[in-house]
Tab-separated table of C-alpha atoms in Angstrom:
chain	number	residue	atom	x	y	z
Q	1004	UNK	CA	0.000	0.000	0.000
Q	1005	UNK	CA	1.202	3.518	-0.784
Q	1006	UNK	CA	-1.432	5.416	1.183
Q	1007	UNK	CA	0.990	7.490	3.267
Q	1008	UNK	CA	2.897	8.499	0.146
Q	1009	UNK	CA	-0.305	9.631	-1.518
Q	1010	UNK	CA	-1.411	11.536	1.563
Q	1011	UNK	CA	1.894	13.387	1.726
Q	1012	UNK	CA	1.423	14.409	-1.890
Q	1013	UNK	CA	-2.102	15.519	-1.029
Q	1014	UNK	CA	-0.802	18.157	1.338
Q	1015	UNK	CA	1.132	19.802	-1.481
Q	1016	UNK	CA	-0.954	18.978	-4.540
Q	1017	UNK	CA	-4.607	18.984	-3.366
Q	1018	UNK	CA	-5.037	15.304	-4.231
Q	1019	UNK	CA	-7.796	13.302	-2.502
Q	1020	UNK	CA	-9.210	9.793	-2.906
Q	1021	UNK	CA	-11.895	7.279	-2.039
Q	1022	UNK	CA	-12.322	3.566	-1.501
Q	1023	UNK	CA	-15.174	1.191	-1.054
Q	1024	UNK	CA	-14.638	0.966	2.711
Q	1025	UNK	CA	-14.334	3.557	5.484
Q	1026	UNK	CA	-14.913	3.538	9.215
Q	1027	UNK	CA	-18.400	4.394	10.399
Q	1028	UNK	CA	-18.163	6.446	13.590
Q	1029	UNK	CA	-21.687	7.698	14.269
Q	1030	UNK	CA	-25.144	6.140	14.608
Q	1031	UNK	CA	-26.621	4.650	11.453
Q	1032	UNK	CA	-29.734	6.582	10.409
Q	1033	UNK	CA	-29.451	5.562	6.785
Q	1034	UNK	CA	-32.565	3.390	6.721
Q	1035	UNK	CA	-34.869	6.127	8.044
Q	1036	UNK	CA	-33.305	8.721	5.743
Q	1037	UNK	CA	-33.542	6.688	2.550
Q	1038	UNK	CA	-37.053	5.402	3.282
Q	1039	UNK	CA	-38.208	8.964	3.915
Q	1040	UNK	CA	-36.677	10.140	0.640
Q	1041	UNK	CA	-38.242	7.231	-1.233
Q	1042	UNK	CA	-41.656	8.029	0.244
Q	1043	UNK	CA	-41.345	11.688	-0.758
Q	1044	UNK	CA	-40.645	10.604	-4.329
Q	1045	UNK	CA	-43.212	7.803	-4.423
Q	1046	UNK	CA	-40.383	5.452	-5.336
Q	1047	UNK	CA	-40.044	1.828	-4.277
Q	1048	UNK	CA	-36.848	0.157	-3.134
Q	1049	UNK	CA	-37.039	-2.114	-6.170
Q	1050	UNK	CA	-37.217	0.896	-8.500
Q	1051	UNK	CA	-34.212	2.414	-6.750
Q	1052	UNK	CA	-32.402	-0.889	-7.214
Q	1053	UNK	CA	-33.024	-0.874	-10.958
Q	1054	UNK	CA	-32.005	2.759	-11.407
Q	1055	UNK	CA	-28.786	2.407	-9.424
Q	1056	UNK	CA	-27.949	-1.076	-10.733
Q	1057	UNK	CA	-27.520	-2.262	-7.142
Q	1058	UNK	CA	-29.079	-5.536	-6.029
Q	1059	UNK	CA	-32.162	-4.821	-3.928
Q	1060	UNK	CA	-30.999	-7.283	-1.264
Q	1061	UNK	CA	-27.685	-5.430	-0.972
Q	1062	UNK	CA	-29.504	-2.135	-0.513
Q	1063	UNK	CA	-31.758	-3.670	2.146
Q	1064	UNK	CA	-28.814	-5.126	4.076
Q	1065	UNK	CA	-26.941	-1.831	3.896
Q	1066	UNK	CA	-29.957	0.172	5.082
Q	1067	UNK	CA	-30.609	-2.193	7.988
Q	1068	UNK	CA	-26.975	-2.120	9.066
Q	1069	UNK	CA	-26.396	-5.798	8.356
Q	1070	UNK	CA	-23.848	-4.807	5.698
Q	1071	UNK	CA	-21.299	-2.004	5.950
Q	1072	UNK	CA	-22.343	1.039	3.930
Q	1073	UNK	CA	-20.588	1.150	0.562
Q	1074	UNK	CA	-19.552	4.706	-0.492
Q	1075	UNK	CA	-20.009	3.777	-4.156
Q	1076	UNK	CA	-23.578	2.645	-3.471
Q	1077	UNK	CA	-24.312	5.735	-1.382
Q	1078	UNK	CA	-23.101	7.936	-4.212
Q	1079	UNK	CA	-25.331	6.209	-6.766
Q	1080	UNK	CA	-28.346	6.316	-4.471
Q	1081	UNK	CA	-27.780	10.022	-3.797
Q	1082	UNK	CA	-27.797	10.727	-7.528
Q	1083	UNK	CA	-31.093	8.895	-8.069
Q	1084	UNK	CA	-32.730	10.515	-5.038
Q	1085	UNK	CA	-31.390	13.921	-6.064
Q	1086	UNK	CA	-29.799	14.718	-2.720
Q	1087	UNK	CA	-26.224	15.688	-1.780
Q	1088	UNK	CA	-24.078	12.613	-1.198
Q	1089	UNK	CA	-22.952	14.094	2.134
Q	1090	UNK	CA	-26.509	13.718	3.428
Q	1091	UNK	CA	-26.410	9.948	2.977
Q	1092	UNK	CA	-22.830	9.657	4.235
Q	1093	UNK	CA	-23.790	11.444	7.445
Q	1094	UNK	CA	-26.931	9.346	7.801
Q	1095	UNK	CA	-24.757	6.239	7.501
Q	1096	UNK	CA	-22.604	7.466	10.387
Q	1097	UNK	CA	-19.604	8.750	8.466
Q	1098	UNK	CA	-17.833	11.870	9.710
Q	1099	UNK	CA	-17.789	14.181	6.682
Q	1100	UNK	CA	-17.696	17.866	5.965
Q	1101	UNK	CA	-14.480	18.728	7.778
Q	1102	UNK	CA	-12.356	21.441	6.220
Q	1103	UNK	CA	-9.089	21.526	8.161
Q	1104	UNK	CA	-6.102	20.000	6.435
Q	1105	UNK	CA	-5.397	17.302	9.023
Q	1106	UNK	CA	-9.068	16.385	9.270
Q	1107	UNK	CA	-9.106	16.030	5.502
Q	1108	UNK	CA	-6.128	13.686	5.605
Q	1109	UNK	CA	-7.782	11.598	8.325
Q	1110	UNK	CA	-10.911	11.372	6.174
Q	1111	UNK	CA	-8.840	10.157	3.223
Q	1112	UNK	CA	-7.206	7.514	5.406
Q	1113	UNK	CA	-10.648	6.258	6.422
Q	1114	UNK	CA	-11.778	6.175	2.819
Q	1115	UNK	CA	-8.698	4.270	1.737
Q	1116	UNK	CA	-9.039	1.681	4.500
Q	1117	UNK	CA	-9.264	-1.762	2.936
Q	1118	UNK	CA	-8.950	-0.553	-0.666
Q	1119	UNK	CA	-7.000	-2.767	-3.026
Q	1120	UNK	CA	-5.159	0.283	-4.245
Q	1121	UNK	CA	-1.406	0.369	-4.721
Q	1122	UNK	CA	1.322	2.112	-6.598
Q	1123	UNK	CA	2.431	-1.237	-8.013
Q	1124	UNK	CA	-0.977	-1.909	-9.563
Q	1125	UNK	CA	-1.002	1.496	-11.228
Q	1126	UNK	CA	2.556	1.012	-12.502
Q	1127	UNK	CA	1.478	-2.247	-14.139
Q	1128	UNK	CA	-1.356	-0.440	-15.921
Q	1129	UNK	CA	1.009	2.323	-17.026
Q	1130	UNK	CA	3.392	-0.248	-18.507
Q	1131	UNK	CA	0.564	-1.598	-20.661
Q	1132	UNK	CA	-0.398	1.882	-21.793
Q	1133	UNK	CA	3.211	2.707	-22.620
Q	1134	UNK	CA	3.188	-0.009	-25.276
Q	1135	UNK	CA	-0.129	1.270	-26.596
Q	1136	UNK	CA	1.190	4.849	-26.703
Q	1137	UNK	CA	3.837	3.678	-29.196
Q	1138	UNK	CA	1.129	2.922	-31.749
Q	1139	UNK	CA	-0.590	5.413	-34.041
Q	1140	UNK	CA	-3.922	4.295	-32.619
Q	1141	UNK	CA	-2.849	5.093	-29.067
Q	1142	UNK	CA	-1.405	8.478	-30.023
Q	1143	UNK	CA	-4.532	9.408	-31.957
Q	1144	UNK	CA	-6.714	8.371	-29.030
Q	1145	UNK	CA	-4.861	10.751	-26.727
Q	1146	UNK	CA	-5.329	13.655	-29.138
Q	1147	UNK	CA	-9.000	12.829	-29.656
Q	1148	UNK	CA	-9.988	12.207	-26.038
Q	1149	UNK	CA	-7.721	14.285	-23.787
Q	1150	UNK	CA	-9.349	17.699	-24.127
Q	1151	UNK	CA	-12.810	16.198	-23.685
Q	1152	UNK	CA	-11.795	14.383	-20.484
Q	1153	UNK	CA	-9.799	17.395	-19.287
Q	1154	UNK	CA	-12.934	19.549	-19.371
Q	1155	UNK	CA	-14.629	17.145	-16.957
Q	1156	UNK	CA	-12.077	17.996	-14.255
Q	1157	UNK	CA	-13.032	21.382	-12.868
Q	1158	UNK	CA	-10.771	23.650	-10.871
Q	1159	UNK	CA	-7.048	24.249	-10.803
Q	1160	UNK	CA	-4.043	22.891	-8.956
Q	1161	UNK	CA	-0.955	20.753	-9.355
Q	1162	UNK	CA	-2.898	17.820	-10.823
Q	1163	UNK	CA	-4.384	19.961	-13.598
Q	1164	UNK	CA	-1.089	21.726	-14.253
Q	1165	UNK	CA	0.761	18.431	-14.603
Q	1166	UNK	CA	-1.903	17.081	-16.947
Q	1167	UNK	CA	-1.534	20.097	-19.213
Q	1168	UNK	CA	2.269	19.937	-19.110
Q	1169	UNK	CA	2.203	16.255	-19.998
Q	1170	UNK	CA	-0.188	16.765	-22.889
Q	1171	UNK	CA	1.844	19.654	-24.302
Q	1172	UNK	CA	5.034	17.649	-23.819
Q	1173	UNK	CA	3.486	14.689	-25.608
Q	1174	UNK	CA	2.624	16.901	-28.581
Q	1175	UNK	CA	5.952	18.749	-28.697
Q	1176	UNK	CA	8.587	16.151	-27.754
Q	1177	UNK	CA	10.839	14.756	-30.466
Q	1178	UNK	CA	11.860	11.822	-28.269
Q	1179	UNK	CA	9.924	8.606	-28.830
Q	1180	UNK	CA	10.791	7.409	-25.321
Q	1181	UNK	CA	9.527	10.601	-23.700
Q	1182	UNK	CA	6.346	10.525	-25.776
Q	1183	UNK	CA	5.641	6.922	-24.762
Q	1184	UNK	CA	6.116	7.679	-21.074
Q	1185	UNK	CA	3.920	10.770	-21.205
Q	1186	UNK	CA	1.422	8.921	-23.367
Q	1187	UNK	CA	1.042	6.134	-20.805
Q	1188	UNK	CA	-0.127	8.576	-18.146
Q	1189	UNK	CA	-2.419	10.389	-20.546
Q	1190	UNK	CA	-3.993	7.113	-21.682
Q	1191	UNK	CA	-4.564	6.106	-18.063
Q	1192	UNK	CA	-6.365	9.397	-17.581
Q	1193	UNK	CA	-8.574	9.293	-20.685
Q	1194	UNK	CA	-9.534	5.612	-20.611
Q	1195	UNK	CA	-12.210	4.338	-18.225
Q	1196	UNK	CA	-10.111	1.803	-16.331
Q	1197	UNK	CA	-9.798	3.747	-13.089
Q	1198	UNK	CA	-9.364	1.796	-9.877
Q	1199	UNK	CA	-11.596	4.404	-8.242
Q	1200	UNK	CA	-14.650	5.761	-10.121
Q	1201	UNK	CA	-14.143	9.304	-11.420
Q	1202	UNK	CA	-17.796	10.174	-10.837
Q	1203	UNK	CA	-17.047	10.256	-7.105
Q	1204	UNK	CA	-15.681	13.770	-7.636
Q	1205	UNK	CA	-13.593	15.436	-6.338
Q	1206	UNK	CA	-12.323	12.414	-4.415
Q	1207	UNK	CA	-12.494	10.050	-7.360
Q	1208	UNK	CA	-9.330	11.131	-9.125
Q	1209	UNK	CA	-6.722	9.890	-6.689
Q	1210	UNK	CA	-5.564	6.986	-8.855
Q	1211	UNK	CA	-5.392	9.310	-11.863
Q	1212	UNK	CA	-3.374	11.762	-9.785
Q	1213	UNK	CA	-0.977	9.071	-8.609
Q	1214	UNK	CA	-0.627	7.743	-12.164
Q	1215	UNK	CA	0.135	11.254	-13.399
Q	1216	UNK	CA	2.703	11.777	-10.625
Q	1217	UNK	CA	4.434	8.460	-11.389
Q	1218	UNK	CA	4.498	9.288	-15.094
Q	1219	UNK	CA	5.789	12.812	-14.570
Q	1220	UNK	CA	8.611	11.621	-12.302
Q	1221	UNK	CA	9.647	9.038	-14.919
Q	1222	UNK	CA	9.520	11.673	-17.633
Q	1223	UNK	CA	11.713	14.087	-15.661
Q	1224	UNK	CA	14.263	11.339	-14.999
Q	1225	UNK	CA	14.480	10.402	-18.686
Q	1226	UNK	CA	14.448	14.032	-19.809
Q	1227	UNK	CA	17.298	15.011	-17.489
Q	1228	UNK	CA	19.365	11.969	-18.462
Q	1229	UNK	CA	18.871	12.683	-22.159
Q	1230	UNK	CA	19.856	16.328	-21.835
Q	1231	UNK	CA	22.936	15.859	-19.644
């Protein structure tokens, strides 16, 4: 696990993340909250199940507390019920809404608890994309998809700046090796193979951010070696 490394980067680069498990600290009021919202919308649990693509039995177990609340499920349910995700997270007993830096880091640690999320796994994906970036198809895909995906990430910060630098470097570099390295990170970003869903924004881009950081560090190493 590389959680501590990611969290250190978060302090300097505004990177956050999510997993499918986190510690529930408060009382679980999720069942009452969701049932009330369903009643207000004249929606059945079975209809909610179909719209969220979550098994109705799983929803029932989660609401009753027999199964630990899944942040992914809560996010999907919040979308269908048209309520802020924080409302369901709080109802499920999660401590959210803190703004101080250390509190934010503690929240990320809770979210990452139990996640099969590692630097090694991302590096393996990047290696695959590096081979693909060598092909015309891979290069064309980056040009076609990057700007569209880039527009989906609102705001500013180190993550966005590095993305833009990598894309410009990919377009301008005369080195095949540098282009392949940069291309691997860009392909990871534009293709829908994330280990953490991007729709859980802004905390859904942590694997993208780590992939970009790994790629950028590799690029700088190669670039410096080449120009010495």
